[in-house]
Every structure is written in C-alpha cells, then in structure tokens.
C-alpha cells in the first residue's frame, strides 16, 4: 500500500466534488464566518458519530459523503482564514455576492494549495508515527475530528488567543488528514 497515492486519490475525489459544488452554488460558502464553518464540520462529524453509535440512518447520504464534506469544509475554512474577510456593517445581498465572489480557478488554486500542505503534513507525521493510523478504528477518526472541532471552538471563543496550543489552522489540517484516512480505510 502506498499511502501517498491513496491519499492523492481520495483528495482528487474530494476536489472533484468541490468543483461540482462550485459549479452548482458558486462561492456561496464564502459568506460563512469562521464559527459557522466550524459548525458545518461539527454537524457532519456528529452525524457520522450518531450513525456509528446507533447503527441506524434515515437520510440517504452515506458516511463516505460525510467524510468528504469534512475534507472540503476544512479546506474552505483554511481559505476563509487566509482571506480574512471583513464585511461592511450595512452590506446588502448584492454587495455581499460581489464581495465574497471567488472565481472557480482561484478557488481550485486555493484548494490545491491547502490539500498539498495537508498532504505534506501527513507524510511528515506518517514518517514519525509510521502507518499506525491503519490500525485505528473508524470511530476513532470521528472522535478525534470532533475533539479538533471542540478545540477550534474553544480557540474561536478566545478570539484566537492561545498560550501554548497550535492555532485553528493546525486543527483543520489534522481534520483533513483524519477524514482522508477514514476514506482510505473505507
């Protein structure tokens, strides 16, 4: 098994979905503030955990879709952090639409940049930790993602000020990687 190739195949699938959603919705996701983006990831991860725990699902969206959404929302959150938009207090819908517009080519360039950074981080950690993630259970991936979300929420509640901890971006990268691991194992 080649982790790098498996990882890239999963990211290519997630990117293709992101591109299709950009076609359908444009960059509507850009209106989401950081806490809202974090909550979107929380919703997806909590749904996966609920289905894993209860063994029952009523909405026809498989767990794979949920993990792919975690990857894509995490990358979108990293884009939002970089662009660090501040909107005008009296912004109209028309102004917001123009202000938050992100052309497809630029959105895909951001996507590739953050996916590559996540890949490089994974390869570095994989070097140090070995392939230990292959022995982890699916439920552990979800629990760790939820832990990362709670960490981000705590940091967001403190306006990004930490004493010794990594910033929110490190947690988003970790969530990308754990979601990719879950997808590889599926």
XYZ file of N, CA and C in Angstrom:
558
model
N 0.826 -1.185 0.000
C 0.000 0.000 0.000
C 0.871 1.250 0.000
N 0.519 2.205 -0.836
C 1.247 3.451 -0.908
C 0.343 4.563 -0.382
N 0.633 5.002 0.813
C -0.216 5.996 1.469
C -0.321 7.273 0.641
N 0.775 7.735 0.087
C 0.746 8.958 -0.713
C -0.199 8.852 -1.898
N -0.153 7.737 -2.594
C -1.039 7.547 -3.753
C -2.493 7.411 -3.326
N -2.736 6.653 -2.256
C -4.107 6.510 -1.750
C -4.657 7.866 -1.312
N -3.816 8.614 -0.630
C -4.200 9.947 -0.158
C -4.576 10.833 -1.343
N -3.713 10.852 -2.362
C -3.962 11.688 -3.531
C -5.242 11.279 -4.262
N -5.534 9.993 -4.309
C -6.761 9.533 -4.958
C -7.992 10.038 -4.212
N -7.951 9.992 -2.889
C -9.070 10.489 -2.084
C -9.222 11.997 -2.267
N -8.124 12.724 -2.212
C -8.179 14.182 -2.393
C -8.716 14.518 -3.782
N -8.331 13.769 -4.801
C -8.837 14.024 -6.157
C -10.357 13.853 -6.198
N -10.869 12.855 -5.501
C -12.314 12.631 -5.438
C -13.006 13.785 -4.695
N -12.421 14.206 -3.594
C -12.986 15.331 -2.830
C -12.936 16.620 -3.650
N -11.844 16.834 -4.351
C -11.688 18.033 -5.180
C -12.716 18.048 -6.312
N -12.942 16.900 -6.923
C -13.935 16.821 -7.999
C -15.324 17.193 -7.473
N -15.655 16.725 -6.281
C -16.930 17.082 -5.666
C -16.982 18.579 -5.373
N -15.897 19.116 -4.819
C -15.813 20.558 -4.544
C -16.041 21.358 -5.825
N -15.404 20.933 -6.918
C -15.537 21.645 -8.189
C -16.981 21.604 -8.696
N -17.634 20.461 -8.564
C -19.036 20.343 -8.991
C -19.942 21.234 -8.146
N -19.670 21.282 -6.838
C -20.483 22.132 -5.958
C -20.226 23.613 -6.262
N -18.986 23.952 -6.611
C -18.692 25.329 -7.025
C -19.486 25.667 -8.289
N -19.611 24.707 -9.197
C -20.402 24.923 -10.413
C -21.859 25.186 -10.057
N -22.399 24.368 -9.142
C -23.817 24.481 -8.780
C -24.119 25.711 -7.927
N -23.272 25.998 -6.942
C -23.565 27.030 -5.944
C -22.658 28.252 -6.019
N -21.620 28.191 -6.831
C -20.653 29.278 -6.824
C -19.918 29.293 -5.490
N -19.501 30.458 -5.087
C -18.735 30.561 -3.835
C -19.628 31.045 -2.685
N -20.861 30.556 -2.658
C -21.795 30.939 -1.588
C -21.225 30.633 -0.203
N -20.386 29.611 -0.105
C -19.772 29.244 1.175
C -18.906 30.360 1.742
N -18.479 31.300 0.901
C -17.605 32.373 1.355
C -18.296 33.313 2.347
N -19.624 33.301 2.386
C -20.359 34.162 3.315
C -20.239 33.662 4.759
N -19.881 32.384 4.932
C -19.790 31.798 6.269
C -18.598 32.370 7.036
N -18.868 32.814 8.246
C -17.795 33.248 9.134
C -17.136 32.012 9.743
N -15.976 32.197 10.328
C -15.199 31.071 10.862
C -16.015 30.164 11.793
N -16.734 30.710 12.780
C -17.505 29.819 13.652
C -18.583 29.020 12.904
N -19.173 29.627 11.889
C -20.187 28.916 11.098
C -19.557 27.778 10.305
N -18.361 28.006 9.779
C -17.649 26.953 9.047
C -17.324 25.793 9.996
N -16.863 26.130 11.189
C -16.565 25.106 12.197
C -17.824 24.314 12.533
N -18.941 25.003 12.668
C -20.196 24.309 12.979
C -20.653 23.400 11.844
N -20.383 23.764 10.604
C -20.724 22.889 9.480
C -19.953 21.561 9.580
N -18.686 21.659 9.924
C -17.870 20.450 10.087
C -18.388 19.647 11.277
N -18.732 20.351 12.354
C -19.283 19.694 13.540
C -20.538 18.887 13.187
N -21.433 19.492 12.408
C -22.664 18.806 12.005
C -22.348 17.510 11.272
N -21.427 17.564 10.323
C -21.071 16.373 9.534
C -20.454 15.296 10.427
N -19.512 15.694 11.285
C -18.836 14.718 12.149
C -19.801 14.121 13.168
N -20.657 14.963 13.737
C -21.599 14.465 14.739
C -22.592 13.484 14.107
N -23.016 13.761 12.875
C -23.925 12.849 12.170
C -23.251 11.488 11.978
N -21.997 11.490 11.561
C -21.272 10.226 11.383
C -21.208 9.472 12.706
N -20.866 10.178 13.777
C -20.781 9.529 15.092
C -22.139 8.976 15.521
N -23.196 9.735 15.287
C -24.542 9.283 15.643
C -24.914 7.992 14.898
N -24.608 7.949 13.621
C -24.906 6.741 12.827
C -24.044 5.574 13.295
N -22.770 5.827 13.569
C -21.898 4.764 14.074
C -22.404 4.234 15.407
N -22.852 5.111 16.270
C -23.310 4.729 17.605
C -24.642 3.995 17.556
N -25.581 4.547 16.791
C -26.935 3.991 16.752
C -27.099 2.856 15.743
N -26.217 2.823 14.756
C -26.316 1.780 13.740
C -27.497 1.966 12.793
N -28.125 3.129 12.835
C -29.300 3.402 12.003
C -29.128 4.769 11.361
N -29.530 4.852 10.094
C -29.531 6.142 9.430
C -30.795 6.254 8.598
N -31.397 7.441 8.603
C -32.643 7.662 7.885
C -32.474 8.551 6.664
N -31.384 9.316 6.600
C -31.117 10.175 5.453
C -30.183 9.431 4.516
N -30.524 9.441 3.233
C -29.752 8.678 2.246
C -28.491 9.432 1.815
N -27.563 9.518 2.749
C -26.243 10.101 2.483
C -25.272 9.212 3.236
N -24.391 8.548 2.491
C -23.539 7.587 3.187
C -22.424 8.283 3.969
N -21.773 7.515 4.817
C -20.731 8.073 5.681
C -19.568 8.615 4.864
N -19.322 8.010 3.728
C -18.249 8.477 2.852
C -18.488 9.951 2.469
N -19.743 10.281 2.145
C -20.079 11.667 1.806
C -19.781 12.603 2.977
N -20.052 12.138 4.190
C -19.791 12.950 5.372
C -18.312 13.233 5.559
N -17.473 12.210 5.370
C -16.028 12.414 5.500
C -15.501 13.325 4.390
N -16.053 13.177 3.180
C -15.645 14.061 2.084
C -16.030 15.512 2.394
N -17.186 15.699 2.991
C -17.617 17.051 3.377
C -16.669 17.628 4.423
N -16.202 16.810 5.351
C -15.249 17.287 6.366
C -13.964 17.760 5.699
N -13.469 16.998 4.736
C -12.269 17.414 3.994
C -12.526 18.763 3.324
N -13.632 18.850 2.588
C -13.888 20.058 1.809
C -14.188 21.274 2.682
N -14.986 21.099 3.718
C -15.255 22.230 4.617
C -13.973 22.677 5.326
N -13.104 21.746 5.678
C -11.842 22.124 6.333
C -10.969 22.946 5.392
N -10.925 22.550 4.134
C -10.155 23.328 3.156
C -10.800 24.698 2.951
N -12.130 24.741 2.871
C -12.807 26.030 2.733
C -12.528 26.920 3.946
N -12.482 26.331 5.131
C -12.189 27.104 6.343
C -10.774 27.694 6.275
N -9.828 26.931 5.770
C -8.464 27.444 5.624
C -8.423 28.604 4.618
N -9.203 28.503 3.561
C -9.300 29.612 2.607
C -9.849 30.849 3.318
N -10.901 30.650 4.097
C -11.507 31.771 4.815
C -10.496 32.417 5.773
N -9.707 31.600 6.443
C -8.691 32.143 7.357
C -7.678 32.994 6.599
N -7.272 32.512 5.434
C -6.285 33.268 4.662
C -6.863 34.576 4.136
N -8.070 34.514 3.598
C -8.669 35.713 3.009
C -9.108 36.705 4.074
N -9.437 36.199 5.265
C -9.731 37.029 6.427
C -10.627 38.222 6.082
N -11.736 37.926 5.446
C -12.652 38.977 5.010
C -13.321 39.666 6.187
N -13.494 40.937 6.041
C -14.316 41.705 6.977
C -15.370 42.403 6.142
N -16.587 42.188 6.501
C -17.657 42.788 5.712
C -18.117 44.097 6.331
N -18.698 44.905 5.491
C -19.242 46.178 5.949
C -20.482 45.926 6.793
N -20.705 46.732 7.816
C -21.881 46.529 8.676
C -23.201 46.603 7.917
N -23.275 47.415 6.893
C -24.526 47.624 6.151
C -24.479 46.948 4.787
N -23.876 45.785 4.700
C -23.706 45.123 3.418
C -25.045 44.569 2.917
N -25.355 44.871 1.667
C -26.554 44.340 1.034
C -26.235 42.983 0.426
N -27.258 42.245 0.048
C -27.047 40.950 -0.602
C -26.256 41.123 -1.890
N -26.567 42.152 -2.641
C -25.855 42.404 -3.902
C -24.375 42.665 -3.653
N -24.077 43.504 -2.659
C -22.680 43.798 -2.317
C -21.975 42.543 -1.797
N -22.672 41.776 -0.966
C -22.079 40.553 -0.411
C -21.759 39.558 -1.513
N -22.665 39.425 -2.469
C -22.447 38.492 -3.576
C -21.174 38.847 -4.328
N -20.982 40.122 -4.602
C -19.775 40.560 -5.305
C -18.541 40.467 -4.411
N -18.706 40.862 -3.154
C -17.579 40.910 -2.221
C -16.996 39.521 -1.956
N -17.867 38.534 -1.804
C -17.414 37.195 -1.452
C -17.228 36.285 -2.658
N -17.368 36.825 -3.849
C -17.194 36.017 -5.054
C -15.749 35.503 -5.138
N -15.636 34.245 -5.480
C -14.324 33.639 -5.674
C -14.408 32.808 -6.951
N -13.754 33.254 -8.013
C -13.827 32.508 -9.268
C -13.327 31.079 -9.100
N -13.879 30.189 -9.903
C -13.555 28.760 -9.811
C -12.058 28.500 -9.872
N -11.380 29.119 -10.805
C -9.932 28.864 -10.965
C -9.161 29.234 -9.704
N -9.529 30.352 -9.107
C -8.850 30.788 -7.882
C -9.217 29.862 -6.715
N -10.483 29.461 -6.641
C -10.915 28.549 -5.580
C -10.167 27.217 -5.690
N -10.003 26.721 -6.908
C -9.280 25.453 -7.104
C -7.793 25.602 -6.790
N -7.226 26.763 -7.071
C -5.821 27.003 -6.717
C -5.650 26.981 -5.199
N -6.577 27.629 -4.483
C -6.548 27.561 -3.021
C -6.708 26.114 -2.557
N -7.655 25.407 -3.156
C -7.911 24.017 -2.772
C -6.628 23.193 -2.896
N -5.975 23.321 -4.050
C -4.748 22.548 -4.295
C -3.650 22.915 -3.309
N -3.532 24.189 -3.006
C -2.507 24.658 -2.058
C -2.708 24.012 -0.683
N -3.940 24.072 -0.164
C -4.195 23.539 1.177
C -4.185 22.013 1.197
N -4.647 21.399 0.130
C -4.592 19.935 0.054
C -3.129 19.467 0.041
N -2.279 20.190 -0.659
C -0.862 19.829 -0.712
C -0.192 20.026 0.654
N -0.529 21.114 1.326
C 0.032 21.349 2.657
C -0.407 20.245 3.616
N -1.690 19.849 3.540
C -2.196 18.760 4.388
C -1.476 17.457 4.048
N -1.264 17.206 2.766
C -0.549 16.004 2.328
C 0.874 15.987 2.878
N 1.565 17.111 2.757
C 2.949 17.188 3.248
C 3.007 16.958 4.757
N 2.065 17.548 5.484
C 1.991 17.336 6.929
C 1.754 15.862 7.245
N 0.826 15.250 6.508
C 0.535 13.833 6.724
C 1.783 12.988 6.477
N 2.505 13.269 5.415
C 3.703 12.486 5.107
C 4.762 12.642 6.207
N 4.925 13.855 6.719
C 5.876 14.078 7.815
C 5.453 13.313 9.062
N 4.171 13.411 9.414
C 3.686 12.701 10.597
C 3.715 11.195 10.381
N 3.405 10.773 9.166
C 3.432 9.346 8.861
C 4.858 8.803 9.007
N 5.837 9.622 8.677
C 7.235 9.218 8.859
C 7.521 8.971 10.336
N 7.063 9.885 11.182
C 7.339 9.778 12.611
C 6.499 8.712 13.307
N 5.238 8.603 12.918
C 4.314 7.683 13.584
C 4.177 6.350 12.856
N 4.721 6.263 11.667
C 4.525 5.041 10.884
C 3.097 4.994 10.367
N 2.670 3.835 10.007
C 1.323 3.647 9.463
C 0.336 3.273 10.564
N 0.521 3.820 11.756
C -0.314 3.467 12.902
C -1.793 3.755 12.644
N -2.091 4.752 11.825
C -3.490 5.094 11.536
C -4.226 3.928 10.881
N -3.494 3.056 10.207
C -4.135 1.905 9.548
C -4.724 0.928 10.572
N -4.240 0.982 11.801
C -4.757 0.109 12.859
C -5.841 0.793 13.698
N -6.174 2.011 13.351
C -7.208 2.727 14.096
C -8.595 2.344 13.581
N -9.563 2.508 14.441
C -10.951 2.226 14.090
C -11.603 3.469 13.485
N -12.642 3.251 12.670
C -13.385 4.363 12.081
C -13.924 5.300 13.161
N -14.404 4.724 14.249
C -14.973 5.576 15.301
C -13.915 6.497 15.904
N -12.671 6.058 15.937
C -11.603 6.909 16.482
C -11.342 8.114 15.591
N -11.409 7.909 14.283
C -11.215 9.046 13.376
C -12.263 10.123 13.654
N -13.520 9.691 13.813
C -14.601 10.642 14.070
C -14.420 11.317 15.423
N -14.070 10.546 16.437
C -13.879 11.130 17.767
C -12.750 12.162 17.766
N -11.669 11.867 17.082
C -10.547 12.812 17.024
C -10.954 14.062 16.246
N -11.709 13.897 15.170
C -12.206 15.057 14.423
C -13.094 15.910 15.321
N -13.983 15.269 16.073
C -14.840 16.024 16.994
C -14.006 16.741 18.061
N -12.962 16.097 18.550
C -12.076 16.740 19.515
C -11.425 17.978 18.895
N -10.973 17.866 17.667
C -10.359 19.006 16.975
C -11.365 20.146 16.818
N -12.619 19.804 16.517
C -13.660 20.821 16.382
C -13.857 21.546 17.714
N -13.924 20.785 18.798
C -14.100 21.409 20.116
C -12.913 22.302 20.460
N -11.726 21.886 20.056
C -10.549 22.736 20.272
C -10.679 24.042 19.482
N -11.089 23.928 18.227
C -11.254 25.125 17.394
C -12.294 26.057 18.006
N -13.416 25.487 18.448
C -14.465 26.317 19.045
C -13.927 27.058 20.275
N -13.153 26.368 21.072
C -12.575 26.997 22.268
C -11.630 28.137 21.871
N -10.799 27.894 20.862
C -9.877 28.934 20.390
C -10.665 30.098 19.793
N -11.706 29.802 19.014
C -12.546 30.869 18.444
C -13.207 31.685 19.550
N -13.664 31.005 20.601
C -14.290 31.706 21.731
C -13.306 32.612 22.458
N -12.021 32.323 22.322
C -10.969 33.147 22.932
C -10.361 34.112 21.918
N -11.085 34.351 20.838
C -10.640 35.269 19.772
C -9.279 34.880 19.206
N -8.989 33.583 19.171
C -7.756 33.090 18.572
C -6.538 33.149 19.464
N -6.704 33.607 20.691
C -5.557 33.746 21.595
C -5.322 32.441 22.359
N -4.135 31.879 22.183
C -3.758 30.662 22.905
C -2.447 30.917 23.638
N -2.186 30.104 24.635
C -0.931 30.241 25.388
C 0.160 29.343 24.816
N -0.175 28.081 24.569
C 0.842 27.147 24.085
C 0.340 26.279 22.933
N -0.900 26.401 22.582
C -1.502 25.496 21.609
C -1.316 25.990 20.182
N -1.428 25.023 19.256
C -1.417 25.366 17.841
C -2.667 26.180 17.537
N -2.641 26.880 16.449
C -3.803 27.665 16.056
C -4.872 26.801 15.405
N -5.933 27.454 14.982
C -7.041 26.715 14.375
C -6.625 26.048 13.080
N -5.704 26.649 12.343
C -5.307 26.053 11.067
C -4.723 24.654 11.246
N -3.934 24.444 12.278
C -3.356 23.115 12.524
C -4.446 22.081 12.771
N -5.500 22.491 13.452
C -6.614 21.578 13.713
C -7.384 21.255 12.439
N -7.548 22.246 11.553
C -8.198 21.979 10.264
C -7.372 20.986 9.438
N -6.054 21.173 9.426
C -5.196 20.235 8.690
C -5.318 18.820 9.254
N -5.337 18.701 10.570
C -5.491 17.385 11.184
C -6.834 16.754 10.820
N -7.901 17.566 10.786
C -9.216 17.025 10.421
C -9.224 16.545 8.974
N -8.569 17.286 8.096
C -8.454 16.831 6.706
C -7.801 15.461 6.694
N -6.694 15.334 7.394
C -5.937 14.086 7.340
C -6.670 12.913 7.968
N -7.339 13.129 9.102
C -8.086 12.033 9.693
C -9.276 11.625 8.819
N -9.919 12.607 8.176
C -11.037 12.280 7.277
C -10.525 11.509 6.058
N -9.366 11.900 5.530
C -8.776 11.174 4.399
C -8.425 9.747 4.824
N -7.853 9.583 6.002
C -7.555 8.229 6.491
C -8.824 7.387 6.560
N -9.899 7.976 7.081
C -11.168 7.249 7.155
C -11.635 6.845 5.764
N -11.507 7.749 4.801
C -11.926 7.455 3.440
C -11.056 6.369 2.808
N -9.763 6.405 3.069
C -8.873 5.361 2.549
C -9.288 4.009 3.100
N -9.593 3.970 4.384
C -9.953 2.692 5.012
C -11.331 2.177 4.580
N -12.152 3.060 4.012
C -13.468 2.632 3.542
C -13.308 1.892 2.227
